[in-house]
Tab-separated table of C-alpha atoms and ligand atoms in Angstrom:
chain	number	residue	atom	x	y	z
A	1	UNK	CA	176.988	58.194	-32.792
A	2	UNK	CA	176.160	55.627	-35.108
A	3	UNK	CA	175.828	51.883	-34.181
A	4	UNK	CA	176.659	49.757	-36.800
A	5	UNK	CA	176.479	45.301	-36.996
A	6	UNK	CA	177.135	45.019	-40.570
A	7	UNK	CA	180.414	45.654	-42.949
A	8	UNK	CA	177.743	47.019	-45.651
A	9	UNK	CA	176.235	49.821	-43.317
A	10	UNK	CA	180.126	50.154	-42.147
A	11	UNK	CA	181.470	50.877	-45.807
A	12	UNK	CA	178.475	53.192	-46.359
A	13	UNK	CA	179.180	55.279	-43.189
A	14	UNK	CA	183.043	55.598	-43.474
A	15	UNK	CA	182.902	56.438	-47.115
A	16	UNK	CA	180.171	59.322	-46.325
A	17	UNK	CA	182.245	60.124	-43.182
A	18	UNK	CA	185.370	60.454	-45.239
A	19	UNK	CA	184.034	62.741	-47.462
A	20	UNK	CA	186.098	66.130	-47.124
A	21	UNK	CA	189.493	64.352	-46.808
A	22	UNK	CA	188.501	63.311	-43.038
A	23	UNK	CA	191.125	61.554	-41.404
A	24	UNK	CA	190.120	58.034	-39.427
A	25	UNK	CA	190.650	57.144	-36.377
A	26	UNK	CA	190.363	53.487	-35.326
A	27	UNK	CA	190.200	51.487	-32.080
A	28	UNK	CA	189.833	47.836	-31.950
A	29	UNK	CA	188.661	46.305	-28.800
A	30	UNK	CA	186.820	43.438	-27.119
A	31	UNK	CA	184.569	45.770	-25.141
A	32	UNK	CA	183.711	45.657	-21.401
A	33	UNK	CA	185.468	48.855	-21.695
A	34	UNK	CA	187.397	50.807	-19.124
A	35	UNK	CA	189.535	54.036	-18.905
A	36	UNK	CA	192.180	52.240	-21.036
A	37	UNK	CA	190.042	51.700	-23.804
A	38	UNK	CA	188.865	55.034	-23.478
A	39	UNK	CA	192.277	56.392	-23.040
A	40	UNK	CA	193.148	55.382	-26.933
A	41	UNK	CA	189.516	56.689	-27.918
A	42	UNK	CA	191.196	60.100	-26.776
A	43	UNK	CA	194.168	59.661	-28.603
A	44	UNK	CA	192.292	58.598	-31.598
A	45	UNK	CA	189.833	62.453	-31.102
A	46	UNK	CA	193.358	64.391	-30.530
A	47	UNK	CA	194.855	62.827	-33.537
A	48	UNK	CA	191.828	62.257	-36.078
A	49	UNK	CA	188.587	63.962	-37.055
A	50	UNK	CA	186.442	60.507	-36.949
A	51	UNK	CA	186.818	57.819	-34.346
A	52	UNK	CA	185.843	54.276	-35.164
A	53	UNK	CA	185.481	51.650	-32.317
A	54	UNK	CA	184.640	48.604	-32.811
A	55	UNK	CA	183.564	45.865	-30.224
A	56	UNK	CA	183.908	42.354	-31.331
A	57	UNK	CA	185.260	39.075	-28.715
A	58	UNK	CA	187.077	37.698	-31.428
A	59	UNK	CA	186.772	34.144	-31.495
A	60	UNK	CA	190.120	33.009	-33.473
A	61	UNK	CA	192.182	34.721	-31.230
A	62	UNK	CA	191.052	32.231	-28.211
A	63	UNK	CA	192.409	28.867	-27.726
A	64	UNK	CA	189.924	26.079	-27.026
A	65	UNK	CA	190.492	25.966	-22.962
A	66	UNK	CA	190.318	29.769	-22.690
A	67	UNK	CA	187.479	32.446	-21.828
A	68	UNK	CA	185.967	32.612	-24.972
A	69	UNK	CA	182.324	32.339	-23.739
A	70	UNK	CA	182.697	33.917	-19.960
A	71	UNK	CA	184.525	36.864	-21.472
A	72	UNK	CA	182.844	40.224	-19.508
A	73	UNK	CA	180.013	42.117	-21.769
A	74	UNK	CA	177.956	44.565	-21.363
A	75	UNK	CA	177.014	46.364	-24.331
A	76	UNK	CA	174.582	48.507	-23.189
A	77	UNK	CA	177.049	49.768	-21.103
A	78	UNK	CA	179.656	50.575	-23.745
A	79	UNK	CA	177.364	51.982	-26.009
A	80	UNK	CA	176.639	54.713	-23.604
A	81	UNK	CA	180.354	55.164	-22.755
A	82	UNK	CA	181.394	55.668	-26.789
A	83	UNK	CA	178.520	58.219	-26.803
A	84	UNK	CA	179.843	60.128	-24.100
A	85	UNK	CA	183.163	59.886	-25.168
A	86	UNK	CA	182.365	61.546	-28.636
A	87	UNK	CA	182.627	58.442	-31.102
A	88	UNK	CA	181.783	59.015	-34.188
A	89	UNK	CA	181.122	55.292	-35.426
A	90	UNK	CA	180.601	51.838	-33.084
A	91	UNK	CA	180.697	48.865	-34.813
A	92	UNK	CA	179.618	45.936	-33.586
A	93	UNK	CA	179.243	43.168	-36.111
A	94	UNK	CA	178.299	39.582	-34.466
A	95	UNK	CA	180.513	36.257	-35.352
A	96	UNK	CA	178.974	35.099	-38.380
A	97	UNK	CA	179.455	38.405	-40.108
A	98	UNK	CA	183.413	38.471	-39.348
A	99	UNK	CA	183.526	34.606	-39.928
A	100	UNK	CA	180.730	33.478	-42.565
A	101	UNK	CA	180.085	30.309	-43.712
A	102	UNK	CA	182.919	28.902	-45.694
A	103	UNK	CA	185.679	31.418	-44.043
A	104	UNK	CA	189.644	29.977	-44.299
A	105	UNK	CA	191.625	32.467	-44.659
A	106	UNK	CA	194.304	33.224	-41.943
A	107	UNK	CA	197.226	35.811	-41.318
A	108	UNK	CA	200.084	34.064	-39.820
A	109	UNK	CA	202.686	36.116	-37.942
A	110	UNK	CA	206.269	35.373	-38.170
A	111	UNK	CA	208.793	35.736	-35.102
A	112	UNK	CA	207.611	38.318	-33.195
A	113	UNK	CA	203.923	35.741	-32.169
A	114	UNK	CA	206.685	33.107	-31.025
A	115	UNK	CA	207.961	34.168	-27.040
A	116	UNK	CA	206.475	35.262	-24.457
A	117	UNK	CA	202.408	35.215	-24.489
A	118	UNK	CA	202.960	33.573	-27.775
A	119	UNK	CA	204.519	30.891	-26.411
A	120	UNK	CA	201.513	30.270	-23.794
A	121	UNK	CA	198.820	30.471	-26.311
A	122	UNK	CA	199.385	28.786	-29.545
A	123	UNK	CA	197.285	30.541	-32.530
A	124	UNK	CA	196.616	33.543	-30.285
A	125	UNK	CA	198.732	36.009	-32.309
A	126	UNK	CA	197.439	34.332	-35.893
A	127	UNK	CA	193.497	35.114	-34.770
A	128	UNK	CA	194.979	39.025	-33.947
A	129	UNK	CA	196.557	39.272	-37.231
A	130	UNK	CA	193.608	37.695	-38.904
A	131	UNK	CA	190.640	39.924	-37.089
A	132	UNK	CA	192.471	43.175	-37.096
A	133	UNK	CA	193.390	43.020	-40.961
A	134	UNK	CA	189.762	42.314	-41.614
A	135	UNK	CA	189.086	45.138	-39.690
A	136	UNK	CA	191.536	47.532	-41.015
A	137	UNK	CA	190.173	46.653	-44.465
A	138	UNK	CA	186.680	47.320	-43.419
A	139	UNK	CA	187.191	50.653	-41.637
A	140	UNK	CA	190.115	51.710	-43.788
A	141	UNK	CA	191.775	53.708	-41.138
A	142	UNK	CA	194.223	56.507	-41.217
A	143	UNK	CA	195.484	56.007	-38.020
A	144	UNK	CA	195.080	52.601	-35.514
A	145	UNK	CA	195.571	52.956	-31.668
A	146	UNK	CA	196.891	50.144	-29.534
A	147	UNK	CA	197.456	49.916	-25.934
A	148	UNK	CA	200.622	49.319	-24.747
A	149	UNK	CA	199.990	46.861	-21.771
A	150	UNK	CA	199.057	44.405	-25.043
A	151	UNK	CA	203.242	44.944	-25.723
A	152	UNK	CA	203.380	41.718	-27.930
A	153	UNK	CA	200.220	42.706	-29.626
A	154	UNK	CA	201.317	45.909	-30.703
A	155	UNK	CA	204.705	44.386	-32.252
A	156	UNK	CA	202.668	41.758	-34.330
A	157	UNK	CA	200.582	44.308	-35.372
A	158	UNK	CA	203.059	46.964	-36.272
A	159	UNK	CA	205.272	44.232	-38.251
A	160	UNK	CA	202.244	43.421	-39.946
A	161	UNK	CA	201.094	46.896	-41.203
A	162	UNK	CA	204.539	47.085	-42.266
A	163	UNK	CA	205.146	43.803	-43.893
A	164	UNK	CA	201.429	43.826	-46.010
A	165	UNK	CA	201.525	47.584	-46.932
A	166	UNK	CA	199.103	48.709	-45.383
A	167	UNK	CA	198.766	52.741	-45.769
A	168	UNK	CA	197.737	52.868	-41.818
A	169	UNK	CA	199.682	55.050	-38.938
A	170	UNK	CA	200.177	52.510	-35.831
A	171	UNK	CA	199.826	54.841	-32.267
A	172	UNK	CA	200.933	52.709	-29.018
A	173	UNK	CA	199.265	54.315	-26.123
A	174	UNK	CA	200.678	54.446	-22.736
A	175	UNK	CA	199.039	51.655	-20.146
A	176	UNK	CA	196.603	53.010	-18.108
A	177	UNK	CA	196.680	51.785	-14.224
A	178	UNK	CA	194.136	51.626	-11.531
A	179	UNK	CA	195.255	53.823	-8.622
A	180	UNK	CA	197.528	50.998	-6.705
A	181	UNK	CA	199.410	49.926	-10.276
A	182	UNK	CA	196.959	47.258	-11.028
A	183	UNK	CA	197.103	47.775	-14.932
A	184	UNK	CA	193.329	47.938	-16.336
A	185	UNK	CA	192.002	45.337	-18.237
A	186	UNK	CA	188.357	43.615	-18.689
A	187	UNK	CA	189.298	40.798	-17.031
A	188	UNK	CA	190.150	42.072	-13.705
A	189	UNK	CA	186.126	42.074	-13.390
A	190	UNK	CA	186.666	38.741	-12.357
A	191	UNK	CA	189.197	38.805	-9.255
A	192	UNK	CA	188.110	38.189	-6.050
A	193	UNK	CA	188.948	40.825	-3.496
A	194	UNK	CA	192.008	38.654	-2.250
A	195	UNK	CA	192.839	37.823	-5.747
A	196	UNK	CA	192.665	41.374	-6.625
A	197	UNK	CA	195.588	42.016	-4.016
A	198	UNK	CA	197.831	39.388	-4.884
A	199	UNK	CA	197.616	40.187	-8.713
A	200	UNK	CA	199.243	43.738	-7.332
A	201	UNK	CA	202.655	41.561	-7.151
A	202	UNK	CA	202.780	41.610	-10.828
A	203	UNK	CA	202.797	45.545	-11.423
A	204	UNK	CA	205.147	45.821	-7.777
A	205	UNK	CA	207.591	43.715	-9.290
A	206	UNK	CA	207.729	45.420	-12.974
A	207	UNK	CA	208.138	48.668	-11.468
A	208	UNK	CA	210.447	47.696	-9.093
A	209	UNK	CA	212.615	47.108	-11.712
A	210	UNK	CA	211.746	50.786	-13.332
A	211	UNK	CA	213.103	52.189	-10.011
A	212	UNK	CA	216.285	49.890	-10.291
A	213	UNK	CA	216.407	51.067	-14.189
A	214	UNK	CA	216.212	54.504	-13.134
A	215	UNK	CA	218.661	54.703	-10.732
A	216	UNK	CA	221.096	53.402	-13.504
A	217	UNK	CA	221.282	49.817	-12.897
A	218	UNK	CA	221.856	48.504	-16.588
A	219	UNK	CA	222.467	45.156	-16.398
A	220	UNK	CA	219.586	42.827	-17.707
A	221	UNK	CA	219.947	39.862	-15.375
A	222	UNK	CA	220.247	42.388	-12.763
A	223	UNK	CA	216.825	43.775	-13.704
A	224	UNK	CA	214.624	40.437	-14.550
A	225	UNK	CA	215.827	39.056	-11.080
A	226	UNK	CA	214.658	42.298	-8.842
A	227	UNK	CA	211.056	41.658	-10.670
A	228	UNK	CA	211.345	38.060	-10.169
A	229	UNK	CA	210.945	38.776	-6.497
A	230	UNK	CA	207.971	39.998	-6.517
A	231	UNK	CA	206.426	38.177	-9.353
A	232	UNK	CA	207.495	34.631	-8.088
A	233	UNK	CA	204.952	35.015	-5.166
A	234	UNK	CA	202.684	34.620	-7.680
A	235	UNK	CA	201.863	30.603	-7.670
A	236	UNK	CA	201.376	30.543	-10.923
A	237	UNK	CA	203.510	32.723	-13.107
A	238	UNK	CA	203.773	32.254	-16.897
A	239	UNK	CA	206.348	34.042	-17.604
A	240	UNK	CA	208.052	37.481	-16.503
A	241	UNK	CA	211.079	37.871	-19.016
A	242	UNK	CA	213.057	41.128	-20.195
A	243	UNK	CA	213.366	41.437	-24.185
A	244	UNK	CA	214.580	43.586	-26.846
A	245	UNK	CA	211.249	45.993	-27.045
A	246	UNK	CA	211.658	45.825	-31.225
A	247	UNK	CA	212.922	42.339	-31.811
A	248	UNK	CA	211.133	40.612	-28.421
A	249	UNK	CA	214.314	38.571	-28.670
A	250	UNK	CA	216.034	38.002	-24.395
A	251	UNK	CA	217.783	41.631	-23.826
A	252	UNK	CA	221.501	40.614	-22.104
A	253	UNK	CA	223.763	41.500	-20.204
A	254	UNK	CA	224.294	45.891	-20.074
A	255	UNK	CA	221.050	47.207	-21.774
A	256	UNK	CA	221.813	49.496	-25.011
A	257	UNK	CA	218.775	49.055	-26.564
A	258	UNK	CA	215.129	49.915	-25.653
A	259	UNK	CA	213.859	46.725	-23.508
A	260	UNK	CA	210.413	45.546	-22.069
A	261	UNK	CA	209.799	44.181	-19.346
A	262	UNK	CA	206.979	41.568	-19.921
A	263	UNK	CA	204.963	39.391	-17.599
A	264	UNK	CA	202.043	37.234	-17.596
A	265	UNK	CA	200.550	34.998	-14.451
A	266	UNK	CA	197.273	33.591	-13.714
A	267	UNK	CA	195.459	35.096	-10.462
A	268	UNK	CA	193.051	32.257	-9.415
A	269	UNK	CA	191.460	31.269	-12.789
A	270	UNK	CA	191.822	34.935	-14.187
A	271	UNK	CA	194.949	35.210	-16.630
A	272	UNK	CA	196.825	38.862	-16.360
A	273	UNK	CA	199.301	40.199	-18.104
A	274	UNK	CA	201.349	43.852	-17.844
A	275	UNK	CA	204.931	45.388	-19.193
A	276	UNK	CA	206.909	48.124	-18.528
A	277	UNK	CA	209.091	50.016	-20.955
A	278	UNK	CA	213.041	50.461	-19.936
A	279	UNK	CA	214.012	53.413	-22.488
A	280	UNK	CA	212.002	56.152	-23.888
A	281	UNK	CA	208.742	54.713	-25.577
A	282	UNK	CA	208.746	52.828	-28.702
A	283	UNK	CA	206.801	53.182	-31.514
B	301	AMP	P1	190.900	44.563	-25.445
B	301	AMP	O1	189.483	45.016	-25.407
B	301	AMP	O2	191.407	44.028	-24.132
B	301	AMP	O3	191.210	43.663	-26.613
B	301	AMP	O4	191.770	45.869	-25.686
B	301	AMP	C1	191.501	46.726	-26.759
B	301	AMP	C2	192.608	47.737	-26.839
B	301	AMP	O5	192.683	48.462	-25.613
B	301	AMP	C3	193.994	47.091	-27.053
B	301	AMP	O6	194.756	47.886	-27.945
B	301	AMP	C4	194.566	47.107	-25.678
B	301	AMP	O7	195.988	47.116	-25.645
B	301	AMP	C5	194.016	48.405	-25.124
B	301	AMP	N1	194.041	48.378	-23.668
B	301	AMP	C6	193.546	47.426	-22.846
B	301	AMP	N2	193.808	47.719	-21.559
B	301	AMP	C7	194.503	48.885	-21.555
B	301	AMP	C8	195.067	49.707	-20.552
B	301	AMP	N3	194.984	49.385	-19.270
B	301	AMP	N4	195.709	50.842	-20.933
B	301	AMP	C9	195.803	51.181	-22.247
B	301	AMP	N5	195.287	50.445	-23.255
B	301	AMP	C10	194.645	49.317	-22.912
């Protein structure tokens, strides 16, 4: 595996790499990685002959009261992990060489960064846009994988790929959970044991509103208020809200289109967020 900080020594590697009509493979991710991440590095070796993961805590993507500087590292640690796992390419560039001296130049997403998390955490969805375009155009992937549980990412995203052309496949991998539900995520790192058992709540209520789904309850209020139950113990919920999984637009009344369940809550200081999928997946 080669570690890479700089978009020179990047270019230089994928173009070499590429050679031979290789297909590309890219992840994006903040690092502190866990079997999620590593789930959509698999994806990315089933589906592609080089994976590219890169590790950067992007800072546009953070709003000014959020965990921008306590957000888990440990790069030693992930290094080691992308080795085992089989990566072909880390990159790992620092702030200044995403953002130089003089940068202002944004991507702004349209509808689809307005509800839900977008709603919580204004600019959020424009630093996204803006960090993974830059990195698309640096790695020039074939194919891009995205985690689900990041449901609202993966629609900006997608409409964006769509919207500016760009000649890259999006893949939405399934969320991966820790044995009790508890979808993974970096940030659980920082719930305390009790905290840690609340936050369960949020994946109890989402799927007991699968079970409902599955036993052929359609209607959406129906749905939203079985997860409500268990999500409203939470003290301080953001938001749990069902919407149309393409448009992110409320889903009402009888579902006949695929719908997500969405929710986001803040477990002691530690923000959390999960979804379920109510049809077959979407993507
Ligand atoms: P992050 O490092 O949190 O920005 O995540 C990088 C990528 O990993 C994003 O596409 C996430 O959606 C994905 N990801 C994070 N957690 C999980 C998970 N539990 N299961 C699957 N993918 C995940």
């Amino acid at each position: 595996m080669q570690t890479i900080t700089t978009v020179v020594e990047l270019r230089r590697a994928i173009n070499k790499a590429r050679s031979g009509g290789k297909r590309i493979g890219f992840v994006p991710t903040m690092g502190y990685l866990h079997d999620g991440h590593l789930a959509l590095v698999r994806a990315s070796q089933m589906q592609s002959d080089i994976t590219v993961v890169s590790i950067f805590v992007n800072p546009t993507q953070f709003g000014p009261n959020e965990d921008l500087s306590a957000y888990p590292r440990d790069f030693p640690r992930d290094e080691k992990l992308c080795q085992d796992a089989g990566v072909a390419i880390l990159f790992a560039p620092d702030a200044q060489e995403i953002y130089p001296p003089g940068f202002n130049t944004f991507v702004e997403p349209g509808e689809l960064a307005k509800p839900l998390c977008g709603s919580f955490r204004p600019g959020h969805f424009r630093g996204v846009a803006t960090v993974v375009s830059k990195l698309f155009n640096m790695v020039q992937p074939d194919l891009a994988f995205f985690g689900q549980k990041d449901f609202q990412q993966c629609a900006v995203v997608r409409r964006m790929v769509i919207d500016l052309n760009l000649p890259i496949e999006m893949v939405t991998v399934p969320t991966i959970r820790e044995i009790d539900g508890l979808a993974m995520s970096s940030r659980n790192r920082y719930l305390s044991e009790e905290e840690r058992r609340r936050a369960l709540a949020i994946s109890r209520g989402l799927f007991a509103a699968v079970a409902k789904f599955q036993a052929g309850e359609r209607d959406a209020q129906e749905l939203l208020a079985i997860a409500k139950q268990h999500l409203e113990t939470l003290d301080r919920l953001q938001y749990v809200e069902l919407v149309d999984a393409n448009t992110l637009k409320p889903a009402e009344g009888p579902l006949c289109h695929p719908a997500a369940l969405c929710a986001a809550a803040h477990v002691g200081s530690t923000r959390l967020i999960d979804n379920v999928l109510l049809a077959a997946s979407v993507r």
